[in-house]
mmCIF file with all atom_site columns, N, CA and C in Angstrom:
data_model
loop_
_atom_site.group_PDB
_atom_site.id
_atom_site.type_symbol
_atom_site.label_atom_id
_atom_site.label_alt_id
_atom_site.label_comp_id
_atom_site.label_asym_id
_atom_site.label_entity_id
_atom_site.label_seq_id
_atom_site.pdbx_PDB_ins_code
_atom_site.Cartn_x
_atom_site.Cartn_y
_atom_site.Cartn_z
_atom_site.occupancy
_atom_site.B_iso_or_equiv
_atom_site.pdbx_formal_charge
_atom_site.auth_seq_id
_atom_site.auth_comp_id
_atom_site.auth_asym_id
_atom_site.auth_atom_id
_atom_site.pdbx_PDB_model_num
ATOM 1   N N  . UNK V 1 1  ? 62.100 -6.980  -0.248 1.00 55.00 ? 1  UNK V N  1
ATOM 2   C CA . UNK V 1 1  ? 63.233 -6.248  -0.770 1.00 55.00 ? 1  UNK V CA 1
ATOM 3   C C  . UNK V 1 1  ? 64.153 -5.786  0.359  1.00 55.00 ? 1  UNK V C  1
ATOM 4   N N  . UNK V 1 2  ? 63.677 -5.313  1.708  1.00 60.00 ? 2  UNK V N  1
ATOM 5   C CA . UNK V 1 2  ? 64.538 -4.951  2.384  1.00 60.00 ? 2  UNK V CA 1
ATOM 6   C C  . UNK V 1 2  ? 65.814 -5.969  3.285  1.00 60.00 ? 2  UNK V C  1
ATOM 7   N N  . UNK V 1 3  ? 65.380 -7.004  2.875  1.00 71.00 ? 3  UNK V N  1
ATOM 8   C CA . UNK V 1 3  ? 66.283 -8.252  3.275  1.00 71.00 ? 3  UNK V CA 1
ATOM 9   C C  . UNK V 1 3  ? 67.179 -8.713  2.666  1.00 71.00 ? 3  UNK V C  1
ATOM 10  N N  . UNK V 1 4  ? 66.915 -7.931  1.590  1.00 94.00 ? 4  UNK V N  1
ATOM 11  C CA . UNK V 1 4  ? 68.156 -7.904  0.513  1.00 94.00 ? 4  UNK V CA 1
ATOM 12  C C  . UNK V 1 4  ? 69.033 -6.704  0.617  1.00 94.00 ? 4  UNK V C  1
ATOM 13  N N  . UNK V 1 5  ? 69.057 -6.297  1.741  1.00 97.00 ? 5  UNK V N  1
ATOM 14  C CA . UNK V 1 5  ? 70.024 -5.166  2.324  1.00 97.00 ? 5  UNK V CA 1
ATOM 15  C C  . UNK V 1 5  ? 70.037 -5.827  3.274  1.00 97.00 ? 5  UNK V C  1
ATOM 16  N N  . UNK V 1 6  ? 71.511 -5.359  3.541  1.00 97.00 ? 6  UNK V N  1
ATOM 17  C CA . UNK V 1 6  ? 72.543 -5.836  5.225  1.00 97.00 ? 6  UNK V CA 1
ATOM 18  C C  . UNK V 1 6  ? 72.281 -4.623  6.415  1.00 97.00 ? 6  UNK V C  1
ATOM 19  N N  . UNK V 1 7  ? 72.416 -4.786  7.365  1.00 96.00 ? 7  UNK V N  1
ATOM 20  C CA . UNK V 1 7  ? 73.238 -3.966  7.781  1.00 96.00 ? 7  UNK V CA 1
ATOM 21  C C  . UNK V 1 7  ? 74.403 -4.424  9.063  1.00 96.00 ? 7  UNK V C  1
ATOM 22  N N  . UNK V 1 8  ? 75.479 -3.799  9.027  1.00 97.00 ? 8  UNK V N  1
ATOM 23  C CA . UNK V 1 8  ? 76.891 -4.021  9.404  1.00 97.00 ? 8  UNK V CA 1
ATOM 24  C C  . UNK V 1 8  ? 76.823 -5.331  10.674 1.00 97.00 ? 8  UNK V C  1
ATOM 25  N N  . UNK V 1 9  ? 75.239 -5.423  11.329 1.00 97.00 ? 9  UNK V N  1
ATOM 26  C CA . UNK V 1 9  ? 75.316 -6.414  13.030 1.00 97.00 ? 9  UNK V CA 1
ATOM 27  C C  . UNK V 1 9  ? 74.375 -7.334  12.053 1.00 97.00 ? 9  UNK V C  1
ATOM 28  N N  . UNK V 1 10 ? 73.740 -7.345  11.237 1.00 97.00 ? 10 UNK V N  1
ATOM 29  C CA . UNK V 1 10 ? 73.219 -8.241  9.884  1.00 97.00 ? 10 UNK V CA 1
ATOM 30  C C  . UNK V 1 10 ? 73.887 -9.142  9.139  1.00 97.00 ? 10 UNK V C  1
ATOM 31  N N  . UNK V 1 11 ? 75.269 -8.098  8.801  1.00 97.00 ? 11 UNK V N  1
ATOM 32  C CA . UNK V 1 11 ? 76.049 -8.952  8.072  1.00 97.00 ? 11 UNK V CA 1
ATOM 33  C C  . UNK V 1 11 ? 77.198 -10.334 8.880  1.00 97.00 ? 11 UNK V C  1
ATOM 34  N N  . UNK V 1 12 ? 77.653 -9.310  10.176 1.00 97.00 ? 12 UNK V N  1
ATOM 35  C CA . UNK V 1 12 ? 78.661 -10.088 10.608 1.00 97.00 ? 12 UNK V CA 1
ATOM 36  C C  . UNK V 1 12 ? 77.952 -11.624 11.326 1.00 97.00 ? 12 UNK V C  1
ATOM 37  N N  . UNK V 1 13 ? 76.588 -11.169 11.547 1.00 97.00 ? 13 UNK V N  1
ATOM 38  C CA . UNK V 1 13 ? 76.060 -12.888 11.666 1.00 97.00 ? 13 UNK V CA 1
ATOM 39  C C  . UNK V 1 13 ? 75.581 -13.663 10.622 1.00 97.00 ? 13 UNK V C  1
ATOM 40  N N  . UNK V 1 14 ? 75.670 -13.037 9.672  1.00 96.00 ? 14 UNK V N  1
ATOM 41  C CA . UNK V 1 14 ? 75.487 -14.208 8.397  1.00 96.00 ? 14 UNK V CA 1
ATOM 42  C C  . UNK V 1 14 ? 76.903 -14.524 8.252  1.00 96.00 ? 14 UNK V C  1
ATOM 43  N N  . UNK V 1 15 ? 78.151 -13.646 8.407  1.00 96.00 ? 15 UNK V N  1
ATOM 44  C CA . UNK V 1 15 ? 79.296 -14.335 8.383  1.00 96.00 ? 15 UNK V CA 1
ATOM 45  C C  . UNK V 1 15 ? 79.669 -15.010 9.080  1.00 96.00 ? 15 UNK V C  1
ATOM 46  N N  . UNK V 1 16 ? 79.094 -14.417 10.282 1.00 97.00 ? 16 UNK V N  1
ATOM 47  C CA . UNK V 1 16 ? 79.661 -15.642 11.462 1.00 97.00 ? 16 UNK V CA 1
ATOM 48  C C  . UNK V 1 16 ? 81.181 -15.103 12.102 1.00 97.00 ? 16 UNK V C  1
ATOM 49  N N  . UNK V 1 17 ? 81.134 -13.486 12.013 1.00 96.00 ? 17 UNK V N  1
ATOM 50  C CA . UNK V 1 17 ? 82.171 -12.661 12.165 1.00 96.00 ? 17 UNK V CA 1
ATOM 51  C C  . UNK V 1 17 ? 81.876 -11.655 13.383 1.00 96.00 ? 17 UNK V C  1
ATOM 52  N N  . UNK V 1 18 ? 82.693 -10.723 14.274 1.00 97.00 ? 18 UNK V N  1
ATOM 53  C CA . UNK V 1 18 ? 82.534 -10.496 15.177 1.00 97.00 ? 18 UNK V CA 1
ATOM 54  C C  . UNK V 1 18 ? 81.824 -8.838  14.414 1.00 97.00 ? 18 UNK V C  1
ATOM 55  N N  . UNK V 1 19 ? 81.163 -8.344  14.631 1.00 96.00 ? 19 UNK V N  1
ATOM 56  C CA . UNK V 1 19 ? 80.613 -6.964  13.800 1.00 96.00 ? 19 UNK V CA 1
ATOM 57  C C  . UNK V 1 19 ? 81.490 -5.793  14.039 1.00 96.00 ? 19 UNK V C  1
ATOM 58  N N  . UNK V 1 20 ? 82.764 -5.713  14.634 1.00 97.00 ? 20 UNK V N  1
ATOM 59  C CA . UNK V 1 20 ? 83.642 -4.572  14.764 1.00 97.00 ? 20 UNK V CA 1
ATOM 60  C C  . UNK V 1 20 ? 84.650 -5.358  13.599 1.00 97.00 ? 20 UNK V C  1
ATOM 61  N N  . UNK V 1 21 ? 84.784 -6.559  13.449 1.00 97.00 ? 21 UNK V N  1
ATOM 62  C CA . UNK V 1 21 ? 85.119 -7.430  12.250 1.00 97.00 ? 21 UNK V CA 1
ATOM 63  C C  . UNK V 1 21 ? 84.885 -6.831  10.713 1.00 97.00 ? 21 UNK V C  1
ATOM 64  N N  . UNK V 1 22 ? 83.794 -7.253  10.832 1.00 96.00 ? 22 UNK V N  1
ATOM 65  C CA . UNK V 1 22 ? 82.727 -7.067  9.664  1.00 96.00 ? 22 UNK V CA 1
ATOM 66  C C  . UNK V 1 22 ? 83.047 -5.591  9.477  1.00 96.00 ? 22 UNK V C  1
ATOM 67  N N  . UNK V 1 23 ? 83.054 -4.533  10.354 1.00 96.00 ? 23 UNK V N  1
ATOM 68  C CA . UNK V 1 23 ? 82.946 -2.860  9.843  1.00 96.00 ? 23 UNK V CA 1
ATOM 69  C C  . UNK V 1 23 ? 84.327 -2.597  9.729  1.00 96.00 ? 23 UNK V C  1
ATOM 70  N N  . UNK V 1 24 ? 85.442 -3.576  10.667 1.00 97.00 ? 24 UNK V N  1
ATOM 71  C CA . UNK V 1 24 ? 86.740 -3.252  9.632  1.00 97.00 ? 24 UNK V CA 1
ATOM 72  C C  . UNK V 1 24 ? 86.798 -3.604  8.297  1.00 97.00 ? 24 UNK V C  1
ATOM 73  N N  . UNK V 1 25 ? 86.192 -4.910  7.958  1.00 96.00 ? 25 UNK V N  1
ATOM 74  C CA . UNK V 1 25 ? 86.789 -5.450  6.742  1.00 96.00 ? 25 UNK V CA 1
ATOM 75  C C  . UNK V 1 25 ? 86.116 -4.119  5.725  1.00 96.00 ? 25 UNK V C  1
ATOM 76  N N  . UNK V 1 26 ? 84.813 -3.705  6.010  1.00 96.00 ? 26 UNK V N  1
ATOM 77  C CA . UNK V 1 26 ? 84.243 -3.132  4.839  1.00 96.00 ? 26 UNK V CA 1
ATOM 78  C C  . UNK V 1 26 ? 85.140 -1.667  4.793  1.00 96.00 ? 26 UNK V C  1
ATOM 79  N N  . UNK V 1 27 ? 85.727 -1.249  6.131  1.00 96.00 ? 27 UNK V N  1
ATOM 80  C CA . UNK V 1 27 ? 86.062 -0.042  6.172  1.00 96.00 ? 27 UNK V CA 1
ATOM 81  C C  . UNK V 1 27 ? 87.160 -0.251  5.074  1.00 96.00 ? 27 UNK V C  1
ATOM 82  N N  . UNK V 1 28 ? 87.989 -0.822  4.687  1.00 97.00 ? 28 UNK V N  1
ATOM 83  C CA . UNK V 1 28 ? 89.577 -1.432  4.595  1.00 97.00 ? 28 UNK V CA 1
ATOM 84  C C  . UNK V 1 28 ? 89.360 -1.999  3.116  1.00 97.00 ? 28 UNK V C  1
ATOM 85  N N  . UNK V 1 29 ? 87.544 -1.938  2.499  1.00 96.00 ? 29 UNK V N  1
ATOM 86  C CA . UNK V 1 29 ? 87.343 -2.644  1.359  1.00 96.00 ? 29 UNK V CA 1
ATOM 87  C C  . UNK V 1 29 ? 87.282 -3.535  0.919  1.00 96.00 ? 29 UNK V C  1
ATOM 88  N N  . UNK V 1 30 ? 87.722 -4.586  1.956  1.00 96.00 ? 30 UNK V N  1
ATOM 89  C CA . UNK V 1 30 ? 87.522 -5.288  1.871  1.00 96.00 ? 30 UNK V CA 1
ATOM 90  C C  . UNK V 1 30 ? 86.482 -6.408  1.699  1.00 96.00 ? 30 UNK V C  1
ATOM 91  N N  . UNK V 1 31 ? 85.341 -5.947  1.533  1.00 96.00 ? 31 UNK V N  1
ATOM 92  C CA . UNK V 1 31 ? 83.868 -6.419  1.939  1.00 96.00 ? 31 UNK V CA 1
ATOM 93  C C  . UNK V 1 31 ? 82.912 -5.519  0.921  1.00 96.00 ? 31 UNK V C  1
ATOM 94  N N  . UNK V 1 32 ? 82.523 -5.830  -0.296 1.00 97.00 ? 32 UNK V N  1
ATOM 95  C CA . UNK V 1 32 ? 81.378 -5.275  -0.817 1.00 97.00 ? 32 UNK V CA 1
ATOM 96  C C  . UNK V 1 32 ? 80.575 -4.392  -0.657 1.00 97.00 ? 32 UNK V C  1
ATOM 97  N N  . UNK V 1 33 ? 80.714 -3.537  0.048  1.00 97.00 ? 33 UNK V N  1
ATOM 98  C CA . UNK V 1 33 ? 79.633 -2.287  0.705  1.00 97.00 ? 33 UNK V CA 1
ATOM 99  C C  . UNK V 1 33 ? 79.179 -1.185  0.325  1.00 97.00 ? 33 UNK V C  1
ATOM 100 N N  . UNK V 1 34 ? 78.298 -0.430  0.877  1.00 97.00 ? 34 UNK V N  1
ATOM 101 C CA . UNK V 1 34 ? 78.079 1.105   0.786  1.00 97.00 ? 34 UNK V CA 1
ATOM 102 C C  . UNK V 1 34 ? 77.561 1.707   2.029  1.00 97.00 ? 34 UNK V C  1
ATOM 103 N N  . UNK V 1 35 ? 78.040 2.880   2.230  1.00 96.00 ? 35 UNK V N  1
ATOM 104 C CA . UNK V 1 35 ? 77.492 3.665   3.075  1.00 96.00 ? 35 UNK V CA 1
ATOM 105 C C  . UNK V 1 35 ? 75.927 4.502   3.025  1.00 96.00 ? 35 UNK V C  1
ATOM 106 N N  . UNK V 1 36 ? 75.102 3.889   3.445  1.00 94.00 ? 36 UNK V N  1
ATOM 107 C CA . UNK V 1 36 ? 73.805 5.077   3.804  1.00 94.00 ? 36 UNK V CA 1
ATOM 108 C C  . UNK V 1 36 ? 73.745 5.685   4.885  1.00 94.00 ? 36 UNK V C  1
ATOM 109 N N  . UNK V 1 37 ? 73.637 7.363   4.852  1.00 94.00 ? 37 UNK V N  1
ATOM 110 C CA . UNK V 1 37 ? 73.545 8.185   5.547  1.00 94.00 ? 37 UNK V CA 1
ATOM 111 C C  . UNK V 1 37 ? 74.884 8.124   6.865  1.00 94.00 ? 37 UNK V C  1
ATOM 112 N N  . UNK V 1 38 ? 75.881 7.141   6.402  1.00 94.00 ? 38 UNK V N  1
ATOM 113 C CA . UNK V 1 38 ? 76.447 7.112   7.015  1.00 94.00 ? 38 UNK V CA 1
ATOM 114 C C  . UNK V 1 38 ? 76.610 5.889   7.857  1.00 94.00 ? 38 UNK V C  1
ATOM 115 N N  . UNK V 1 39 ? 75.727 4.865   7.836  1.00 96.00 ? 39 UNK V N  1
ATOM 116 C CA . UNK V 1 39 ? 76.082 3.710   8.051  1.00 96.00 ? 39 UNK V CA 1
ATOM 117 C C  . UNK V 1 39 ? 75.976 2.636   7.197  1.00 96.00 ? 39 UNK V C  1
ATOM 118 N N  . UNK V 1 40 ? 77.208 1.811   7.331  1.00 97.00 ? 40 UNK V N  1
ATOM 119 C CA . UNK V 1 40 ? 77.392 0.532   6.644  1.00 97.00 ? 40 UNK V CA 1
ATOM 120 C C  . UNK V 1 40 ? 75.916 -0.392  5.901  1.00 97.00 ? 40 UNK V C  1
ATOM 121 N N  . UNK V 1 41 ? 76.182 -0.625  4.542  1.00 98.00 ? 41 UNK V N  1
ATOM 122 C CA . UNK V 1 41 ? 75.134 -1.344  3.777  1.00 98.00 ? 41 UNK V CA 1
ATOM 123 C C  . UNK V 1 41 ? 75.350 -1.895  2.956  1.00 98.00 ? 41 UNK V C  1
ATOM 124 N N  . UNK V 1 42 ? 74.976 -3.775  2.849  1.00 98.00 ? 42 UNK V N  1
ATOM 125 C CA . UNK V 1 42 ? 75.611 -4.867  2.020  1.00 98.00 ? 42 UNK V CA 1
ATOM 126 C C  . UNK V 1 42 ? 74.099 -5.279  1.510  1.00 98.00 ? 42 UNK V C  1
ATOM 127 N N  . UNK V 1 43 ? 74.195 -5.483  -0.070 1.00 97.00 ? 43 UNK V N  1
ATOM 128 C CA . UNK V 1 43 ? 73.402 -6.143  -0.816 1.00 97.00 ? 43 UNK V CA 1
ATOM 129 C C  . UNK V 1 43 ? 74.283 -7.799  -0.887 1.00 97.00 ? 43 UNK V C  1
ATOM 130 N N  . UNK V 1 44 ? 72.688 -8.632  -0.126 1.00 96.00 ? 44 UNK V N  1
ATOM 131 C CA . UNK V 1 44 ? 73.190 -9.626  0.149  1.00 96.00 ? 44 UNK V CA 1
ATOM 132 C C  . UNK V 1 44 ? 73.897 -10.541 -1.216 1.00 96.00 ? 44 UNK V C  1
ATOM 133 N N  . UNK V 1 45 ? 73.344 -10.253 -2.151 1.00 96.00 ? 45 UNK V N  1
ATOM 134 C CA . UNK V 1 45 ? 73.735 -11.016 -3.454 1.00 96.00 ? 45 UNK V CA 1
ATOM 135 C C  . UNK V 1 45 ? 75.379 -10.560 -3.579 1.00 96.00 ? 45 UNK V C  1
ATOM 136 N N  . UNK V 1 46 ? 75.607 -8.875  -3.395 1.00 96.00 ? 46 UNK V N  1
ATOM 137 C CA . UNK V 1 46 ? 77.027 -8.893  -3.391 1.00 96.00 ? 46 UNK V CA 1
ATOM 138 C C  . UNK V 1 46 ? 77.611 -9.690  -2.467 1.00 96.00 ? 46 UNK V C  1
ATOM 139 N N  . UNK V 1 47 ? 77.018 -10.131 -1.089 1.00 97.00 ? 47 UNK V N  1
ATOM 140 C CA . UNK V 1 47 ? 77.800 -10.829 -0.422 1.00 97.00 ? 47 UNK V CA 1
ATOM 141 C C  . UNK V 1 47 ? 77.984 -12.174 -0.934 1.00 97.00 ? 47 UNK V C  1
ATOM 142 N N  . UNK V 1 48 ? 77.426 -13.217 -1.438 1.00 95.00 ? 48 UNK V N  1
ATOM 143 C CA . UNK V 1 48 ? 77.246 -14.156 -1.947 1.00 95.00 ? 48 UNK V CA 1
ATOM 144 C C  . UNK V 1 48 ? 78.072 -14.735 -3.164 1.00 95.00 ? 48 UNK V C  1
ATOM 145 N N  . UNK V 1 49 ? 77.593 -13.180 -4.065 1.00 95.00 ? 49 UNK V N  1
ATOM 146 C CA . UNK V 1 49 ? 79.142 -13.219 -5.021 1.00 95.00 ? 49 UNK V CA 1
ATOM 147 C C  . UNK V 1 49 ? 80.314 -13.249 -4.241 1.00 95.00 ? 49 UNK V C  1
ATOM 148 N N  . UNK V 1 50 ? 81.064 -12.799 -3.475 1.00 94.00 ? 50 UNK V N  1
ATOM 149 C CA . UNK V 1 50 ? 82.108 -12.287 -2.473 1.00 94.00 ? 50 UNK V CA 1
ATOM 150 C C  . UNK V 1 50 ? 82.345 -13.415 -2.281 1.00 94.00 ? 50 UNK V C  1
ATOM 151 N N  . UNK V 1 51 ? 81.431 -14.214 -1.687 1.00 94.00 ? 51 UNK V N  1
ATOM 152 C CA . UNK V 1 51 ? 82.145 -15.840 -0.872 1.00 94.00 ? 51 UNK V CA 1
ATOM 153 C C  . UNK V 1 51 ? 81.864 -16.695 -2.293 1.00 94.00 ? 51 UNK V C  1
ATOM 154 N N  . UNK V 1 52 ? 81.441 -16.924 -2.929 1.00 93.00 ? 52 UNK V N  1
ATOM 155 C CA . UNK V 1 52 ? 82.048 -17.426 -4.625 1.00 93.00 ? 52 UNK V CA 1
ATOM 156 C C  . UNK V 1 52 ? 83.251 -17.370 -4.886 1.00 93.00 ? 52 UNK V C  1
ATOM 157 N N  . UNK V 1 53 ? 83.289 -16.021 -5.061 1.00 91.00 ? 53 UNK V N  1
ATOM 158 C CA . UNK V 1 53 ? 85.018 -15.572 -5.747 1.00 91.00 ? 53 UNK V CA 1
ATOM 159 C C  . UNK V 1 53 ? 85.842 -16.114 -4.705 1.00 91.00 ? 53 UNK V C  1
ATOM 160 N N  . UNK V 1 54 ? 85.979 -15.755 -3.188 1.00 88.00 ? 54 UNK V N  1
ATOM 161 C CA . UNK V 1 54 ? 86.979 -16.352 -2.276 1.00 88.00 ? 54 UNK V CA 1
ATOM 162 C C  . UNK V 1 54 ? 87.206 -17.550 -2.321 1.00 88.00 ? 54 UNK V C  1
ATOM 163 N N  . UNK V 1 55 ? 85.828 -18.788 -2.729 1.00 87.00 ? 55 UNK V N  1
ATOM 164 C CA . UNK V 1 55 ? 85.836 -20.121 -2.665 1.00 87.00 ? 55 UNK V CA 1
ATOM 165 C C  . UNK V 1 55 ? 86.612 -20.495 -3.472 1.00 87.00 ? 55 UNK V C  1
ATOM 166 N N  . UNK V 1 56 ? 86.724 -19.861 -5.044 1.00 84.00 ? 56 UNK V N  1
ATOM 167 C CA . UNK V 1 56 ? 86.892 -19.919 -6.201 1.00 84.00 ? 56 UNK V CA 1
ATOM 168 C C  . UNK V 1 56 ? 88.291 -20.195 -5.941 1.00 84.00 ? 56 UNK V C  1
ATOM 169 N N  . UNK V 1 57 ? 89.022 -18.790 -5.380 1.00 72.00 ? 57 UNK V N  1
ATOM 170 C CA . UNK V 1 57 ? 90.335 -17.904 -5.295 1.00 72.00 ? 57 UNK V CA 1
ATOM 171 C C  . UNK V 1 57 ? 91.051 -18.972 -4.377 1.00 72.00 ? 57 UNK V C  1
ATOM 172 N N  . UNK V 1 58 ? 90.549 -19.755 -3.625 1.00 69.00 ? 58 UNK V N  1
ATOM 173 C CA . UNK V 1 58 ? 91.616 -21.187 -2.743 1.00 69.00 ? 58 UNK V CA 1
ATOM 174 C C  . UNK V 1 58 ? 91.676 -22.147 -3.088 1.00 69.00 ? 58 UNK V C  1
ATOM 175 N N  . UNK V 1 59 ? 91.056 -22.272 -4.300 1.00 60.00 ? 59 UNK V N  1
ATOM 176 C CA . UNK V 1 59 ? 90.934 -23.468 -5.166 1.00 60.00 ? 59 UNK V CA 1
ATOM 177 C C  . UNK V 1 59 ? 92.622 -23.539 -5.496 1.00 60.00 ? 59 UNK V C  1
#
């Protein structure tokens, strides 16, 4: 179960994004997230949906 949580230097290498990247996009909303205790946290399935819809959205 816990691999099914991100966290912010987690996520930006599954994106393949620089992780000050990754914590703008989520800051900006861009990015599916939540905050625990104050730091950045992605349920990977939301990420997954996320790159769906974008794939979808350049169609």
């Amino acid at each position: 179960m816990v691999d099914d949580i991100l966290t912010t230097q987690e996520l930006a290498i599954y994106l393949e994004l620089n992780e000050k990247t990754a914590y703008r996009l989520a800051s900006e909303g861009k990015l599916p997230g939540f905050k625990a205790d104050g730091s950045w946290r992605f349920k990977r399935v939301d990420i997954e949906q996320w790159i769906e819809e974008k794939k979808q959205w350049q169609k």
